[in-house]
mmCIF file of C-alpha atoms in Angstrom:
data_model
loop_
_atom_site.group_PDB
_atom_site.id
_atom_site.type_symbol
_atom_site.label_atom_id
_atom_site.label_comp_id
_atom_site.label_asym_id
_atom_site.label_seq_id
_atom_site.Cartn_x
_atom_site.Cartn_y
_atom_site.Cartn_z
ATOM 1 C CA UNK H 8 24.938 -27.051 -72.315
ATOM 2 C CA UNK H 9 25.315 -30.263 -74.535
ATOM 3 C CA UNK H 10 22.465 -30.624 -76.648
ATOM 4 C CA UNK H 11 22.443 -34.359 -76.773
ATOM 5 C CA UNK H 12 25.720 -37.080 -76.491
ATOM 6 C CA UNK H 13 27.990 -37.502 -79.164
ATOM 7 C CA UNK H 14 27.202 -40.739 -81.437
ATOM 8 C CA UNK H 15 28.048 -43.867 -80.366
ATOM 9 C CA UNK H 16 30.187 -44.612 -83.779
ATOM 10 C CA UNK H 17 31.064 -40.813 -85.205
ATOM 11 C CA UNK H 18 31.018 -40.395 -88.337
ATOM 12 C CA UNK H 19 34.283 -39.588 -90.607
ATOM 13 C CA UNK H 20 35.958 -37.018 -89.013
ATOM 14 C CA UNK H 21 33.094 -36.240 -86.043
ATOM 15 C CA UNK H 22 35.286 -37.721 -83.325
ATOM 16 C CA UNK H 23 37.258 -34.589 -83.116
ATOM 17 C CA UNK H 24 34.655 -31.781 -83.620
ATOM 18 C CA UNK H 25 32.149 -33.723 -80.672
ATOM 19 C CA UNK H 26 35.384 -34.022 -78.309
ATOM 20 C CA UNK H 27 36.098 -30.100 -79.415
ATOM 21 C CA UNK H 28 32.586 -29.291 -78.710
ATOM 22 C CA UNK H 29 32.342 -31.324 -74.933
ATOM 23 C CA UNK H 30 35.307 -30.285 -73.739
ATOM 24 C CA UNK H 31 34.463 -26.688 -74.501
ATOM 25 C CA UNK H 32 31.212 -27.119 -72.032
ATOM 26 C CA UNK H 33 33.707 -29.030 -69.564
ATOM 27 C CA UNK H 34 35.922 -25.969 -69.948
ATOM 28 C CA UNK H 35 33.156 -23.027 -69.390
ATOM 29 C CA UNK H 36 31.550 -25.392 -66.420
ATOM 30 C CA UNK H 37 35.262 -25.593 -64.908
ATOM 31 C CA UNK H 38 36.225 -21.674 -65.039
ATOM 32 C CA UNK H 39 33.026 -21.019 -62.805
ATOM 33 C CA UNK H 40 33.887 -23.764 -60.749
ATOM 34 C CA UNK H 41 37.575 -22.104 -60.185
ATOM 35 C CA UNK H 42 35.995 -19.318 -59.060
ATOM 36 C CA UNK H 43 33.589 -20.480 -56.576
ATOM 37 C CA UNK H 44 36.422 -22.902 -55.470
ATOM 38 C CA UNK H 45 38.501 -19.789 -55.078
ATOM 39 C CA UNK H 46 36.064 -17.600 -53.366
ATOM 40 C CA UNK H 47 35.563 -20.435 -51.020
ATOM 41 C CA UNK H 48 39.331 -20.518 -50.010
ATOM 42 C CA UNK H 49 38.960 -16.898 -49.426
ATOM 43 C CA UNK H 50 36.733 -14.291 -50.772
ATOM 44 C CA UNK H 51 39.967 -12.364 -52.457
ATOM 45 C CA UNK H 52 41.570 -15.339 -53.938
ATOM 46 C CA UNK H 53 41.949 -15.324 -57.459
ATOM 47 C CA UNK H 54 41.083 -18.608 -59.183
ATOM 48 C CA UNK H 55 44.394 -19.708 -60.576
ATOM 49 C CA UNK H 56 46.065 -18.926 -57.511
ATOM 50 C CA UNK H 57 44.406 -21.685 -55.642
ATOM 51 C CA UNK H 58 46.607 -24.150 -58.334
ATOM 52 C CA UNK H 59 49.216 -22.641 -56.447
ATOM 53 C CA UNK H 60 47.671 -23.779 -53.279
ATOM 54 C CA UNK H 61 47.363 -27.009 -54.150
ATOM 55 C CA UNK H 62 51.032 -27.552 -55.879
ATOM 56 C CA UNK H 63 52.375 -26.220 -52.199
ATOM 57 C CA UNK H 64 49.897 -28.677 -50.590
ATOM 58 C CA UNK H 65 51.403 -31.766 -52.794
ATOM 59 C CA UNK H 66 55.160 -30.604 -52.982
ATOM 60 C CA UNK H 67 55.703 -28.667 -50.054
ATOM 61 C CA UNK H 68 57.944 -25.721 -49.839
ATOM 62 C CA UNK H 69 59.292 -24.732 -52.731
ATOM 63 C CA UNK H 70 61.397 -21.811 -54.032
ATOM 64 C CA UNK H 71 59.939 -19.324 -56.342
ATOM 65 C CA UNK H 72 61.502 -20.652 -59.608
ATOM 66 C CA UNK H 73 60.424 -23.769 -58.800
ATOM 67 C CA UNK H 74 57.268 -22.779 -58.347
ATOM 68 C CA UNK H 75 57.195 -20.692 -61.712
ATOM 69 C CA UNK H 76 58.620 -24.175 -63.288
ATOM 70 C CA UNK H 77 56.033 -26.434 -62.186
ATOM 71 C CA UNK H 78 53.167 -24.265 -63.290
ATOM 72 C CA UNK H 79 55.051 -23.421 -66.360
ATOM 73 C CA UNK H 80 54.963 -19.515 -65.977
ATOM 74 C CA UNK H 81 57.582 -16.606 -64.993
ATOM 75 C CA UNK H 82 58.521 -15.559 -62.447
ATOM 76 C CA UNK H 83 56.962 -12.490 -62.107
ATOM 77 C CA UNK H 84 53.516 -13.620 -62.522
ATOM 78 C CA UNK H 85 53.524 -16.183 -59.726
ATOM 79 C CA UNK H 86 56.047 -13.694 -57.882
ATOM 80 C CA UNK H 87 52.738 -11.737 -57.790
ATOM 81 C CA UNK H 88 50.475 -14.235 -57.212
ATOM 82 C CA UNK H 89 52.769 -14.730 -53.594
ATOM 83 C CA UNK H 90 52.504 -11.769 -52.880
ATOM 84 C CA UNK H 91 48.600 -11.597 -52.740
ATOM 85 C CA UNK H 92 48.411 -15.132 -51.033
ATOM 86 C CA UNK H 93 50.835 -13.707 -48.257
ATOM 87 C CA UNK H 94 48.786 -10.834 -47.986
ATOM 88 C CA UNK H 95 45.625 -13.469 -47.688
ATOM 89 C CA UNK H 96 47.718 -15.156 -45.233
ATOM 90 C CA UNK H 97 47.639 -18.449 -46.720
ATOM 91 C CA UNK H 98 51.281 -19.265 -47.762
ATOM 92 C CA UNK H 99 54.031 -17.269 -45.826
ATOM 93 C CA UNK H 100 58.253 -17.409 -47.168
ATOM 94 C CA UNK H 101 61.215 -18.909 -45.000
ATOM 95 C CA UNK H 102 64.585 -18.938 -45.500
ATOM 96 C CA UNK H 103 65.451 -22.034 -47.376
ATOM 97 C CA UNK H 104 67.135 -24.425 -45.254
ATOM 98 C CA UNK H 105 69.754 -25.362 -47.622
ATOM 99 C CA UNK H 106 70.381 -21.819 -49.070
ATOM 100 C CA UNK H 107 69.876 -18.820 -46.453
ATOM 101 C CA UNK H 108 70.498 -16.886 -49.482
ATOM 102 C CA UNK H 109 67.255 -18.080 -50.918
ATOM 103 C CA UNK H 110 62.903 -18.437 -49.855
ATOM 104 C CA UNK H 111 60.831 -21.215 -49.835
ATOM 105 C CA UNK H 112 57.185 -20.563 -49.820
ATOM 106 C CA UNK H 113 54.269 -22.675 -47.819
ATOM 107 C CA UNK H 114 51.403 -22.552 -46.882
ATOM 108 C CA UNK H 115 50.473 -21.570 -43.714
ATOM 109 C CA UNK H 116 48.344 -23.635 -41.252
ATOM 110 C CA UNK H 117 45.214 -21.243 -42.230
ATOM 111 C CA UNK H 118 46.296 -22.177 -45.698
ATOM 112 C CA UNK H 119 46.115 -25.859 -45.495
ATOM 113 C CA UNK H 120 42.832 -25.725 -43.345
ATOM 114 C CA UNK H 121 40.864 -23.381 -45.464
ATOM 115 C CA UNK H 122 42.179 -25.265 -48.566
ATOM 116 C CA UNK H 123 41.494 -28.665 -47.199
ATOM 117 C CA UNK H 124 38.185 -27.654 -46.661
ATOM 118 C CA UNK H 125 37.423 -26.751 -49.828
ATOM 119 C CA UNK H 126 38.828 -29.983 -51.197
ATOM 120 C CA UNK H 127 36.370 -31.790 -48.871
ATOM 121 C CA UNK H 128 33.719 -29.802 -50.050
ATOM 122 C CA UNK H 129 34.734 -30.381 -53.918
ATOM 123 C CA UNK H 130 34.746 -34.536 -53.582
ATOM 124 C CA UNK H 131 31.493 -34.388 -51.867
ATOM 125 C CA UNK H 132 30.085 -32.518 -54.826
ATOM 126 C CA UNK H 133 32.026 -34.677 -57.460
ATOM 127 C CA UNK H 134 30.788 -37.803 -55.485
ATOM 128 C CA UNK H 135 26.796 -36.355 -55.736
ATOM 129 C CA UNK H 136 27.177 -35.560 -59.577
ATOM 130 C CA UNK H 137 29.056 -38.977 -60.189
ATOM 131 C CA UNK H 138 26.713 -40.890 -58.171
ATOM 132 C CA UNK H 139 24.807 -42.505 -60.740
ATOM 133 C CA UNK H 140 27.865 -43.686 -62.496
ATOM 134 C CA UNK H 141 29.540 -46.791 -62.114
ATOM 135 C CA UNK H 142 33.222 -47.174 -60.510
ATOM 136 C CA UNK H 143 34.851 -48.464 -63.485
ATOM 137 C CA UNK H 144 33.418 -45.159 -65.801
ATOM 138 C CA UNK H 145 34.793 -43.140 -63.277
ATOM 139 C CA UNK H 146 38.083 -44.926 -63.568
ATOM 140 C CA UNK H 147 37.938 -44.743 -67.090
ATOM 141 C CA UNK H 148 37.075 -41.360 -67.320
ATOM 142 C CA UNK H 149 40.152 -40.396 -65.332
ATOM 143 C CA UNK H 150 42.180 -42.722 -67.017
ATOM 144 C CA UNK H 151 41.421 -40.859 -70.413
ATOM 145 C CA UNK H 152 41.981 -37.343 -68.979
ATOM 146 C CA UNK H 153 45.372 -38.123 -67.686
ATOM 147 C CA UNK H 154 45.887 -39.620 -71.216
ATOM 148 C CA UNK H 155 45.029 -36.539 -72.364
ATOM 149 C CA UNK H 156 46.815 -34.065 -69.892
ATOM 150 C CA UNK H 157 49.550 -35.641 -70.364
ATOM 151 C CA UNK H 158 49.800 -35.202 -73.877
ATOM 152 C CA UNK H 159 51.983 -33.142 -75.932
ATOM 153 C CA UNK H 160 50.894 -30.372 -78.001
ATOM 154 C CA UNK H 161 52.963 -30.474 -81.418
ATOM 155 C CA UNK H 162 55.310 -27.460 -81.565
ATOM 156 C CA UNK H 163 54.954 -26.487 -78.075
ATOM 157 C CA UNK H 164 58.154 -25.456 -76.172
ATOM 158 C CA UNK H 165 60.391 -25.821 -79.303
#
């Protein structure tokens, strides 16, 4: 747990080392979370299939590779990860309309109830832990996290 808030002006070269040390609490807070989100999906679900749940939930069917491509993994890892949510029955594979030679993989109505859900469940709890906060920190707060999501890590994928 943080100790106490980072400084309101760091000092030379603190900015880094408190953002280093509050995301690392943000981190270990957000792999438990993953699990308990997971487990409340279904009690077998590992947690970073449920990304997967959630990608098919905002995309729709999509083909394997695609699906590898988006989460930036290969294809035999999520290939895997299918297979177990199949066996959960929460996505199920189709021919793919525009290529009967190749699968597109949804989520099944269980699926997209049990994961909906959940989702309810998860803004609930964000909206009781943020409830003391005021809109526009919220908005800023997101605003900075995409920010930083969407950065680019130097020498990655070169």
């Amino acid at each position: 747990m943080t100790e106490k808030p980072p400084a309101t002006v760091p000092a030379p070269n603190q900015a880094i080392e408190n953002l280093e040390q509050e995301l690392s609490v943000l981190w270990r807070r957000a792999r438990a979370a993953s699990q308990r989100v997971a487990r409340a999906v279904h009690p077998d679900l590992e947690p970073a299939a449920y990304g997967l749940l959630v990608l098919l939930q905002r995309r729709g069917p999509l083909r394997l590779t695609d699906v590898a491509a988006a989460i930036g993994v290969g294809k035999p890892s999520v290939s895997r990860q299918i297979v177990m949510l199949e066996s959960l029955g929460l996505v199920r594979k189709q021919a793919d309309p525009e290529d009967g030679r190749a699968q597109t993989i949804s989520l099944t109505e269980s699926g997209s109830e049990q994961l909906a859900t959940t989702q309810r469940a998860r803004e609930k709890h964000f909206r009781s832990l943020l409830s003391s906060w005021d809109e526009e920190d919220i908005h800023t707060l997101s605003v900075l996290l995409h920010k930083l999501n969407a950065s680019e890590v130097p020498g990655a994928g070169r």
